[in-house]
Amino acid sequence: MEAEHPVMIQARRLLHRLEGAVNAPHWSKFWLAVLGVCDWEIVNPIPPEAWLLPDWVPLAPWRWWELFVQSWESIDWVAYRNDIAPSDNYHPKTWLLNSINLFIADIWTPYLRPKSLARRAEDWVSKLVDMEDANSDYADLASVNTPMNLLLCYIRDGPDSYSCWDTAFLVQAVSVAGLAEDVRWKPILTRGLEFLDRQQIRENCKDQEVGYRHFRKGAWAFSNRDQGYGVSDRISEALKAVILLQKEADGYPQLLEDQRIFDVVDTLLTYQNSSGGCASYEATRGSESLEVLNTAEVFGRIMIEYDYPECTSAVLTALTLFLKDWPDYRRTEIRGFIQRGVNYIKKAQRPDGSWYGSWGVCFTYGTMFGLECLGSVGENYANSLSVRKGCEFLLSKQRGDGGWSESFQRPCHALLASKLQAHTEITESPSFHILSRSIGREELFAYTNGRFLVDEKNQLDRRYVKFDLDALCSTAAAVDGQLSQITAIEKMEGGFSKVLLMQKENGMELIAKIPCRIAGPAVLTTECEVGVLEFLRKHTSIPVPRVLSWSSDRSNAVRAEYIIMEKASGVQLYEVWGKMSDFDKLQLIRSLTTLEAQLSAIRFPAYGGLYLQKETNIFKSIPLDKDIDPTGSFCIGPSCDRTYQTEEIESDVPSLYGIGPWNTISALGISIARRELSRISNGHHPSHAQFYHGSFGEHAHLLENTIRLMMLLDTNSILSRSSQPTLWHTDLHMGNIYVSPDEHSRIVSFIDLQGVLVLPAFLQARWPVFLKPAKENEYVKGFIQPKLPDNFDQLDEEEKKAASSEWEQGMRAKAYEVATYLENKPAYTAMHVPRVFRELFIRCGETSEMGVLPLRECLIEIFHSWSDLGFTGDCPFSFTKEEIEIHQSQFADYQDWYRVQAIAQECLETDAEGWISPHRGFEYIRAANKQLQDMYIQRMVGKKTPEEVKAIWPFPV
């Protein structure tokens, strides 16, 4: 009914006139308190001790017959105990009753009431309720005390759910864990045994055959004895729990004598079908053709009972355990039962090694029971093909976080798309493929994932890695304790590492990653990536691949650094992004920011790389605090940033500037400036000659000023809120985010954590690549929604398409920003630190490559905005008007170069290095580059000469 319906309006007016529920009668107050919408303080006490009074006492209870208009938090409940609306106050309370209530509520209950007396009274009232229920066949006095009696029974007895099932599993779990004889667990397990003793069904149904009820003597039901239906797996699990305590452990009472155990076995032996499998409630009684008479449209397979691997496994494991302690009872029948059941279990196994579970979701659940059954009869990984296939199935389905979650859609899709694959014995060496094309070994070592328009020979040389492939395959074949030959290798090369997808004979897939020289400093790059992966798996719920084997020592058998890890589960986000609804995209963004919030919450002690403590014995390291890493397994060590060159680190040069770890922002910034000074001093030549780079003296002066500025960052009021050392994945694009194939908004793995560092939050927090605003410099941060241009309706179709695309990307960027605000306040704050601080570190770190202009532009902006940027005192450097004018002229040339580079990269669909995908014709792109330059020369007629355009053109022609 609508809120403004006339009936609702009248009802509200009456409630307001009566001053709300605080003036309701006592029974109403009681039920409102039961529902939790008002405090119990408003209810006058009715102590059960009154029922302990002698019957001759005149006040003995056996003689009796018997929402709000202000904010909830502001109500003084005690004050309203005796307030009743005049219209309901038919029989006002006497002064004597009010006095008794006051005494009971304020004196007797809080100060004088003995606990033993209260317990006696509550027990007696409980018994009175049971007698009332029995005497009236549970009708009671209808609405008066029926719901009250029901409430008492619920509080006393608890809900009727699946108590026997849970109790049996809990008892088994504690017993199998070896804790059954631990004095701390014995009282709990004893009570569990007593519960199972009480809940065993001791006789068959009355008129069992006439009522078509299955044999049940000795059984346990799903919930409790009163339910009355025995279930094969419930009976079996309860029997195992009883045997584990009464026979396998010491010090437990023998509550179920042998005959009662035999009753259980007798019942279990009635559940097996001709197939060897067991059903759930009863053995199969008819043909499956009866399903044609099924009138229930929403259920299938309900007309008769069917075999289930879970039920069969439970019965077989229970009977196997039973035979250990009673080897002679119905021995022949039981052994035959077990053999037929094992044969059924093996037949029920699917080609991929799994079992289909019907009573849980689904393949993982069924496989758990299937393997337990085979294990109980002596089969294992070494002697059973079925066990091997089952184990390999489970291992192949382990999630990135170490668990085995499974959605209910997956079994449906798997059954619809199931394929039988023939088994072929592999006797040859593994085959190598790239993009479904067979390749030779040498191509595994070379860079084959594209070509470069700029400095191609050097680019390819830095990405060439030779290694011992046979040694790598041998190492991979033995990982995770599963010796299985590598049968195929697919090259999935990245920009900084060789990435090989390796297929094992047992079906398992692995990723082998070998860093190139361009990836970063030798040793540190591999050790840091392993440290990050291990830390995330151990101390967060962020899903990343499991490292199976690795080495940072190039003298190993592989002759190269390597990491072998599990293949990420799921599908890459770019494969499904176009199919996702807007709602699913928003859900994924929310999930992403929730996971990132875990990173913001970790308080690292310093800036640098994250390493395994025992593996880092070079340079300096700082251990993590115990509250982050209780086992002392990790530490902060040197930076593995790609801007640090292996040749420099292996020399004595780093001692001049340091490569980390750093305890403060100032120390980090100063080391970067000193590194650039060191490089310039050693004659490093910039790679870009298209604009002014500055003399050595200008470099030195500018970097000295930068060092003086860096010294002041630790006391900056703005940076102090966003400088905490933070681990962050700064290259999140759709290719390194994996999502569930069934639930695209659920992230199941992140990959490519090479080069991930612990740095100040304001240098880390950012939009993921695929969520960045199309024009970040025009994007308005804060809670302001992006808008289409005011003249959108006047635009032509192409312009509308471009504007709509920018708007949609802006909306996704805004969704990420808002989600970050809701889930990850520290990152949101860091993203809103003035851009110039991030620019300062970036421009300082590229001075030796890009020259003085970008850094000087940054320092001039800081000089002009000194106090607005949170600094106190005077700026440690200054610029004259003439110096600024000269800089602006030089910087205009840099901006021209930058603009031309951006145009060329966009038109040629490449990056600063001129990388061209192998899918595109390299010679065609070279020709397009020449054509594009000619077009730009024509466009610049009257503004720049052809020579000036060629001088700033980013790609050689």
Tab-separated table of C-alpha atoms in Angstrom, residues 365-693:
chain	number	residue	atom	x	y	z
A	365	TYR	CA	32.237	-31.271	-3.853
A	366	GLY	CA	31.686	-34.546	-5.728
A	367	THR	CA	35.414	-35.090	-6.322
A	368	MET	CA	36.102	-34.653	-2.622
A	369	PHE	CA	33.814	-37.599	-1.854
A	370	GLY	CA	35.060	-39.693	-4.770
A	371	LEU	CA	38.711	-39.406	-3.719
A	372	GLU	CA	37.914	-40.052	-0.043
A	373	CYS	CA	36.107	-43.232	-1.021
A	374	LEU	CA	38.981	-44.569	-3.126
A	375	GLY	CA	41.474	-43.594	-0.432
A	376	SER	CA	39.524	-45.560	2.177
A	377	VAL	CA	40.039	-48.810	0.220
A	378	GLY	CA	43.788	-48.312	-0.221
A	379	GLU	CA	43.962	-46.548	-3.568
A	380	ASN	CA	46.321	-43.571	-3.880
A	381	TYR	CA	48.132	-41.361	-6.378
A	382	ALA	CA	50.849	-43.941	-6.943
A	383	ASN	CA	48.668	-47.005	-7.590
A	384	SER	CA	45.383	-45.668	-9.008
A	385	LEU	CA	44.695	-43.914	-12.296
A	386	SER	CA	41.323	-42.743	-10.945
A	387	VAL	CA	42.961	-41.088	-7.937
A	388	ARG	CA	45.599	-39.434	-10.128
A	389	LYS	CA	42.961	-38.028	-12.444
A	390	GLY	CA	40.895	-36.768	-9.496
A	391	CYS	CA	43.868	-35.087	-7.835
A	392	GLU	CA	44.974	-33.460	-11.067
A	393	PHE	CA	41.457	-32.159	-11.626
A	394	LEU	CA	41.397	-30.508	-8.195
A	395	LEU	CA	44.874	-29.028	-8.612
A	396	SER	CA	43.924	-27.590	-11.986
A	397	LYS	CA	40.931	-25.829	-10.445
A	398	GLN	CA	42.652	-24.203	-7.472
A	399	ARG	CA	41.934	-20.492	-7.370
A	400	GLY	CA	44.528	-17.750	-7.261
A	401	ASP	CA	43.872	-17.197	-3.551
A	402	GLY	CA	44.534	-20.872	-2.780
A	403	GLY	CA	40.890	-21.906	-2.405
A	404	TRP	CA	38.476	-23.976	-4.497
A	405	SER	CA	35.368	-21.832	-4.877
A	406	GLU	CA	32.823	-22.828	-7.508
A	407	SER	CA	29.718	-21.022	-8.707
A	408	PHE	CA	26.480	-22.879	-9.384
A	409	GLN	CA	26.562	-21.844	-13.065
A	410	ARG	CA	29.890	-23.606	-13.714
A	411	PRO	CA	28.507	-27.189	-13.493
A	412	CYS	CA	25.666	-26.249	-15.871
A	413	HIS	CA	28.067	-24.809	-18.435
A	414	ALA	CA	30.520	-27.667	-18.007
A	415	LEU	CA	27.852	-30.305	-18.570
A	416	LEU	CA	26.551	-28.531	-21.650
A	417	ALA	CA	30.032	-28.053	-23.114
A	418	SER	CA	31.702	-31.258	-21.942
A	419	LYS	CA	34.104	-32.767	-24.437
A	420	LEU	CA	35.807	-36.153	-24.450
A	421	GLN	CA	39.500	-35.883	-25.329
A	422	ALA	CA	41.408	-38.926	-26.489
A	423	HIS	CA	44.498	-39.793	-24.470
A	424	THR	CA	47.649	-39.935	-26.599
A	425	GLU	CA	50.967	-41.051	-25.190
A	426	ILE	CA	53.638	-38.372	-25.679
A	427	THR	CA	57.049	-39.729	-26.532
A	428	GLU	CA	58.546	-36.787	-28.465
A	429	SER	CA	60.047	-33.497	-27.287
A	430	PRO	CA	57.554	-30.701	-26.534
A	431	SER	CA	56.250	-28.713	-29.486
A	432	PHE	CA	56.709	-24.939	-29.552
A	433	HIS	CA	54.062	-22.572	-30.836
A	434	ILE	CA	53.535	-18.865	-31.159
A	435	LEU	CA	50.146	-17.585	-32.276
A	436	SER	CA	49.272	-21.154	-33.324
A	437	ARG	CA	52.376	-21.277	-35.565
A	438	SER	CA	55.099	-23.845	-34.952
A	439	ILE	CA	58.500	-22.271	-34.210
A	440	GLY	CA	62.063	-23.415	-33.533
A	441	ARG	CA	63.993	-23.115	-30.301
A	442	GLU	CA	65.929	-20.032	-31.386
A	443	GLU	CA	62.683	-18.104	-31.779
A	444	LEU	CA	61.950	-18.798	-28.121
A	445	PHE	CA	65.037	-16.768	-27.202
A	446	ALA	CA	64.496	-13.863	-29.613
A	447	TYR	CA	61.889	-11.128	-29.357
A	448	THR	CA	59.169	-12.012	-31.849
A	449	ASN	CA	56.220	-10.032	-30.539
A	450	GLY	CA	56.680	-7.048	-32.825
A	451	ARG	CA	59.192	-4.621	-34.317
A	452	PHE	CA	60.342	-1.083	-33.492
A	453	LEU	CA	60.510	2.117	-35.515
A	454	VAL	CA	63.119	3.563	-33.124
A	455	ASP	CA	66.549	2.013	-32.387
A	456	GLU	CA	65.284	-1.422	-33.369
A	457	LYS	CA	68.547	-3.355	-33.050
A	458	ASN	CA	69.102	-2.171	-29.490
A	459	GLN	CA	65.472	-2.836	-28.580
A	460	LEU	CA	65.667	-6.413	-29.876
A	461	ASP	CA	69.072	-7.038	-28.263
A	462	ARG	CA	67.769	-5.986	-24.847
A	463	ARG	CA	64.888	-8.434	-25.217
A	464	TYR	CA	66.972	-11.435	-26.305
A	465	VAL	CA	67.516	-14.114	-23.644
A	466	LYS	CA	69.149	-17.475	-24.256
A	467	PHE	CA	68.517	-20.221	-21.726
A	468	ASP	CA	68.662	-23.990	-21.368
A	469	LEU	CA	65.201	-25.025	-22.488
A	470	ASP	CA	65.640	-28.690	-21.538
A	471	ALA	CA	66.625	-27.722	-17.985
A	472	LEU	CA	63.620	-25.392	-17.768
A	473	CYS	CA	61.296	-28.186	-18.947
A	474	SER	CA	62.801	-30.621	-16.429
A	475	THR	CA	62.303	-28.121	-13.632
A	476	ALA	CA	58.716	-27.455	-14.692
A	477	ALA	CA	57.966	-31.167	-15.034
A	478	ALA	CA	58.792	-31.732	-11.364
A	479	VAL	CA	57.083	-28.712	-9.760
A	480	ASP	CA	54.430	-29.115	-7.098
A	481	GLY	CA	55.433	-32.738	-6.499
A	482	GLN	CA	53.892	-33.872	-9.784
A	483	LEU	CA	56.449	-35.421	-12.117
A	484	SER	CA	54.840	-35.076	-15.542
A	485	GLN	CA	56.525	-34.386	-18.867
A	486	ILE	CA	56.165	-31.030	-20.668
A	487	THR	CA	54.398	-31.822	-23.940
A	488	ALA	CA	53.824	-28.392	-25.498
A	489	ILE	CA	55.028	-24.822	-25.096
A	490	GLU	CA	53.268	-21.707	-26.340
A	491	LYS	CA	55.222	-18.468	-26.371
A	492	MET	CA	53.177	-15.621	-24.866
A	493	GLU	CA	55.866	-12.964	-24.923
A	494	GLY	CA	55.607	-9.735	-22.968
A	495	GLY	CA	57.499	-6.490	-23.414
A	496	PHE	CA	59.996	-7.183	-20.651
A	497	SER	CA	60.054	-10.981	-20.209
A	498	LYS	CA	59.815	-14.256	-22.075
A	499	VAL	CA	56.491	-15.775	-21.041
A	500	LEU	CA	55.926	-19.435	-21.905
A	501	LEU	CA	52.684	-21.362	-21.413
A	502	MET	CA	53.773	-24.922	-20.679
A	503	GLN	CA	51.425	-27.897	-20.988
A	504	LYS	CA	52.214	-30.997	-18.912
A	505	GLU	CA	51.291	-34.526	-19.889
A	506	ASN	CA	48.854	-34.688	-16.996
A	507	GLY	CA	46.966	-31.671	-18.369
A	508	MET	CA	48.345	-29.147	-15.891
A	509	GLU	CA	49.268	-25.741	-17.348
A	510	LEU	CA	52.135	-23.602	-16.062
A	511	ILE	CA	53.603	-20.204	-16.832
A	512	ALA	CA	57.394	-19.874	-17.086
A	513	LYS	CA	58.650	-16.283	-16.958
A	514	ILE	CA	62.243	-15.311	-17.855
A	515	PRO	CA	63.105	-11.609	-17.493
A	516	CYS	CA	64.964	-9.800	-20.293
A	517	ARG	CA	67.736	-7.275	-19.649
A	518	ILE	CA	65.245	-4.465	-20.188
A	519	ALA	CA	63.052	-5.735	-17.308
A	520	GLY	CA	65.163	-4.154	-14.573
A	521	PRO	CA	68.200	-4.843	-12.405
A	522	ALA	CA	69.380	-8.461	-12.520
A	523	VAL	CA	68.554	-10.572	-9.446
A	524	LEU	CA	66.471	-7.810	-7.871
A	525	THR	CA	63.747	-7.946	-10.542
A	526	THR	CA	63.059	-11.642	-10.029
A	527	GLU	CA	63.441	-11.639	-6.240
A	528	CYS	CA	61.153	-8.647	-5.866
A	529	GLU	CA	58.415	-10.134	-8.054
A	530	VAL	CA	58.534	-13.382	-6.073
A	531	GLY	CA	58.436	-11.413	-2.817
A	532	VAL	CA	55.362	-9.469	-3.925
A	533	LEU	CA	53.503	-12.587	-5.111
A	534	GLU	CA	54.271	-14.506	-1.926
A	535	PHE	CA	53.345	-11.571	0.327
A	536	LEU	CA	49.991	-11.011	-1.393
A	537	ARG	CA	49.093	-14.709	-1.163
A	538	LYS	CA	50.147	-14.954	2.495
A	539	HIS	CA	48.883	-11.682	3.940
A	540	THR	CA	45.979	-10.558	1.719
A	541	SER	CA	43.030	-12.045	-0.146
A	542	ILE	CA	44.190	-10.438	-3.401
A	543	PRO	CA	44.263	-13.290	-5.954
A	544	VAL	CA	47.613	-13.758	-7.704
A	545	PRO	CA	49.265	-16.848	-9.239
A	546	ARG	CA	51.088	-19.303	-6.969
A	547	VAL	CA	54.873	-19.445	-7.432
A	548	LEU	CA	55.931	-23.073	-7.923
A	549	SER	CA	59.663	-22.676	-8.558
A	550	TRP	CA	62.085	-19.788	-9.139
A	551	SER	CA	65.718	-18.768	-9.253
A	552	SER	CA	67.507	-15.416	-9.453
A	553	ASP	CA	70.915	-17.038	-9.916
A	554	ARG	CA	71.944	-17.039	-13.590
A	555	SER	CA	74.473	-19.810	-12.912
A	556	ASN	CA	71.624	-22.304	-12.326
A	557	ALA	CA	70.849	-25.216	-14.667
A	558	VAL	CA	68.502	-23.058	-16.759
A	559	ARG	CA	71.293	-20.483	-17.207
A	560	ALA	CA	68.842	-17.647	-16.633
A	561	GLU	CA	66.644	-16.161	-13.960
A	562	TYR	CA	63.150	-17.634	-14.034
A	563	ILE	CA	59.835	-17.923	-12.232
A	564	ILE	CA	57.515	-20.891	-12.781
A	565	MET	CA	53.998	-20.211	-11.563
A	566	GLU	CA	50.521	-21.559	-11.961
A	567	LYS	CA	48.498	-20.293	-14.888
A	568	ALA	CA	45.954	-17.712	-13.811
A	569	SER	CA	42.408	-19.061	-13.736
A	570	GLY	CA	39.512	-17.342	-15.440
A	571	VAL	CA	39.507	-15.215	-18.593
A	572	GLN	CA	41.250	-11.937	-19.311
A	573	LEU	CA	39.007	-8.947	-18.781
A	574	TYR	CA	39.409	-7.660	-22.339
A	575	GLU	CA	37.739	-10.842	-23.636
A	576	VAL	CA	34.451	-10.119	-21.849
A	577	TRP	CA	34.417	-6.353	-21.210
A	578	GLY	CA	32.354	-5.645	-24.328
A	579	LYS	CA	29.732	-8.211	-23.260
A	580	MET	CA	29.378	-6.932	-19.696
A	581	SER	CA	26.395	-4.886	-18.588
A	582	ASP	CA	26.952	-1.469	-17.018
A	583	PHE	CA	25.917	-2.941	-13.683
A	584	ASP	CA	28.521	-5.717	-13.941
A	585	LYS	CA	31.181	-3.164	-14.852
A	586	LEU	CA	30.302	-1.110	-11.793
A	587	GLN	CA	30.421	-4.259	-9.644
A	588	LEU	CA	33.869	-5.092	-11.000
A	589	ILE	CA	35.102	-1.558	-10.304
A	590	ARG	CA	33.776	-1.799	-6.747
A	591	SER	CA	35.498	-5.180	-6.304
A	592	LEU	CA	38.752	-3.754	-7.643
A	593	THR	CA	38.748	-0.821	-5.225
A	594	THR	CA	37.885	-3.152	-2.345
A	595	LEU	CA	40.942	-5.281	-3.116
A	596	GLU	CA	43.115	-2.181	-3.519
A	597	ALA	CA	41.937	-0.999	-0.096
A	598	GLN	CA	43.773	-3.970	1.407
A	599	LEU	CA	47.005	-2.559	0.002
A	600	SER	CA	46.338	0.900	1.425
A	601	ALA	CA	45.753	-0.606	4.864
A	602	ILE	CA	49.214	-2.225	5.075
A	603	ARG	CA	51.752	-0.062	6.931
A	604	PHE	CA	55.108	-0.821	5.370
A	605	PRO	CA	58.152	0.587	7.208
A	606	ALA	CA	60.001	2.052	4.196
A	607	TYR	CA	60.060	2.624	0.447
A	608	GLY	CA	61.702	0.156	-1.957
A	609	GLY	CA	61.218	-3.399	-3.203
A	610	LEU	CA	59.382	-6.139	-1.273
A	611	TYR	CA	61.457	-9.298	-0.804
A	612	LEU	CA	61.534	-12.594	0.992
A	613	GLN	CA	63.750	-11.912	4.000
A	614	LYS	CA	65.888	-15.043	3.701
A	615	GLU	CA	66.628	-14.462	0.019
A	616	THR	CA	67.870	-10.874	0.197
A	617	ASN	CA	71.477	-10.762	1.334
A	618	ILE	CA	72.693	-8.004	-0.964
A	619	PHE	CA	72.598	-4.344	-0.049
A	620	LYS	CA	70.445	-3.122	2.814
A	621	SER	CA	67.058	-4.420	3.968
A	622	ILE	CA	64.475	-3.381	6.575
A	623	PRO	CA	62.222	-6.068	8.152
A	624	LEU	CA	58.467	-5.567	8.232
A	625	ASP	CA	56.718	-4.862	11.514
A	626	LYS	CA	55.415	-7.910	13.393
A	627	ASP	CA	51.797	-6.787	13.073
A	628	ILE	CA	52.177	-6.939	9.277
A	629	ASP	CA	54.384	-10.010	9.038
A	630	PRO	CA	54.347	-12.034	12.288
A	631	THR	CA	56.696	-14.712	10.939
A	632	GLY	CA	59.364	-12.258	9.805
A	633	SER	CA	59.346	-13.654	6.271
A	634	PHE	CA	59.534	-10.402	4.317
A	635	CYS	CA	61.530	-7.181	4.160
A	636	ILE	CA	61.863	-3.928	2.234
A	637	GLY	CA	65.028	-3.869	0.132
A	638	PRO	CA	66.513	-2.088	-2.893
A	639	SER	CA	64.367	-0.742	-5.702
A	640	CYS	CA	64.069	-2.906	-8.811
A	641	ASP	CA	62.765	-0.006	-10.888
A	642	ARG	CA	63.637	-0.303	-14.568
A	643	THR	CA	65.305	3.106	-14.432
A	644	TYR	CA	68.087	1.491	-12.367
A	645	GLN	CA	70.449	-0.256	-14.746
A	646	THR	CA	72.071	-3.597	-13.951
A	647	GLU	CA	75.469	-2.316	-15.057
A	648	GLU	CA	75.273	0.597	-12.620
A	649	ILE	CA	74.133	-1.542	-9.683
A	650	GLU	CA	76.879	-4.115	-10.243
A	651	SER	CA	79.452	-1.300	-10.123
A	652	ASP	CA	80.249	1.041	-7.253
A	653	VAL	CA	78.074	3.828	-8.699
A	654	PRO	CA	75.005	3.175	-6.471
A	655	SER	CA	77.033	4.122	-3.405
A	656	LEU	CA	76.941	7.679	-4.758
A	657	TYR	CA	73.149	7.911	-4.671
A	658	GLY	CA	71.680	4.724	-3.123
A	659	ILE	CA	69.058	2.358	-4.530
A	660	GLY	CA	67.008	1.949	-1.391
A	661	PRO	CA	65.389	1.156	0.856
A	662	TRP	CA	64.463	4.685	1.962
A	663	ASN	CA	62.840	5.674	5.249
A	664	THR	CA	61.556	9.090	4.129
A	665	ILE	CA	60.211	10.846	1.034
A	666	SER	CA	63.141	13.233	1.173
A	667	ALA	CA	65.658	10.389	1.107
A	668	LEU	CA	63.864	8.811	-1.855
A	669	GLY	CA	63.727	12.064	-3.814
A	670	ILE	CA	67.334	13.014	-3.073
A	671	SER	CA	68.608	9.620	-4.241
A	672	ILE	CA	66.799	10.021	-7.576
A	673	ALA	CA	68.290	13.480	-8.091
A	674	ARG	CA	71.775	12.232	-7.202
A	675	ARG	CA	71.409	9.295	-9.583
A	676	GLU	CA	70.681	11.700	-12.435
A	677	LEU	CA	73.641	13.864	-11.410
A	678	SER	CA	75.834	10.777	-11.431
A	679	ARG	CA	74.708	9.783	-14.917
A	680	ILE	CA	75.255	13.246	-16.352
A	681	SER	CA	78.670	13.438	-14.692
A	682	ASN	CA	79.588	10.114	-16.323
A	683	GLY	CA	78.806	11.503	-19.787
A	684	HIS	CA	75.325	10.034	-20.329
A	685	HIS	CA	73.877	11.475	-23.546
A	686	PRO	CA	70.134	12.122	-23.962
A	687	SER	CA	68.338	10.054	-26.580
A	688	HIS	CA	66.169	12.981	-27.777
A	689	ALA	CA	67.973	15.724	-29.704
A	690	GLN	CA	64.849	17.455	-31.017
A	691	PHE	CA	64.756	20.156	-28.334
A	692	TYR	CA	67.052	21.969	-25.902
A	693	HIS	CA	68.523	19.697	-23.202
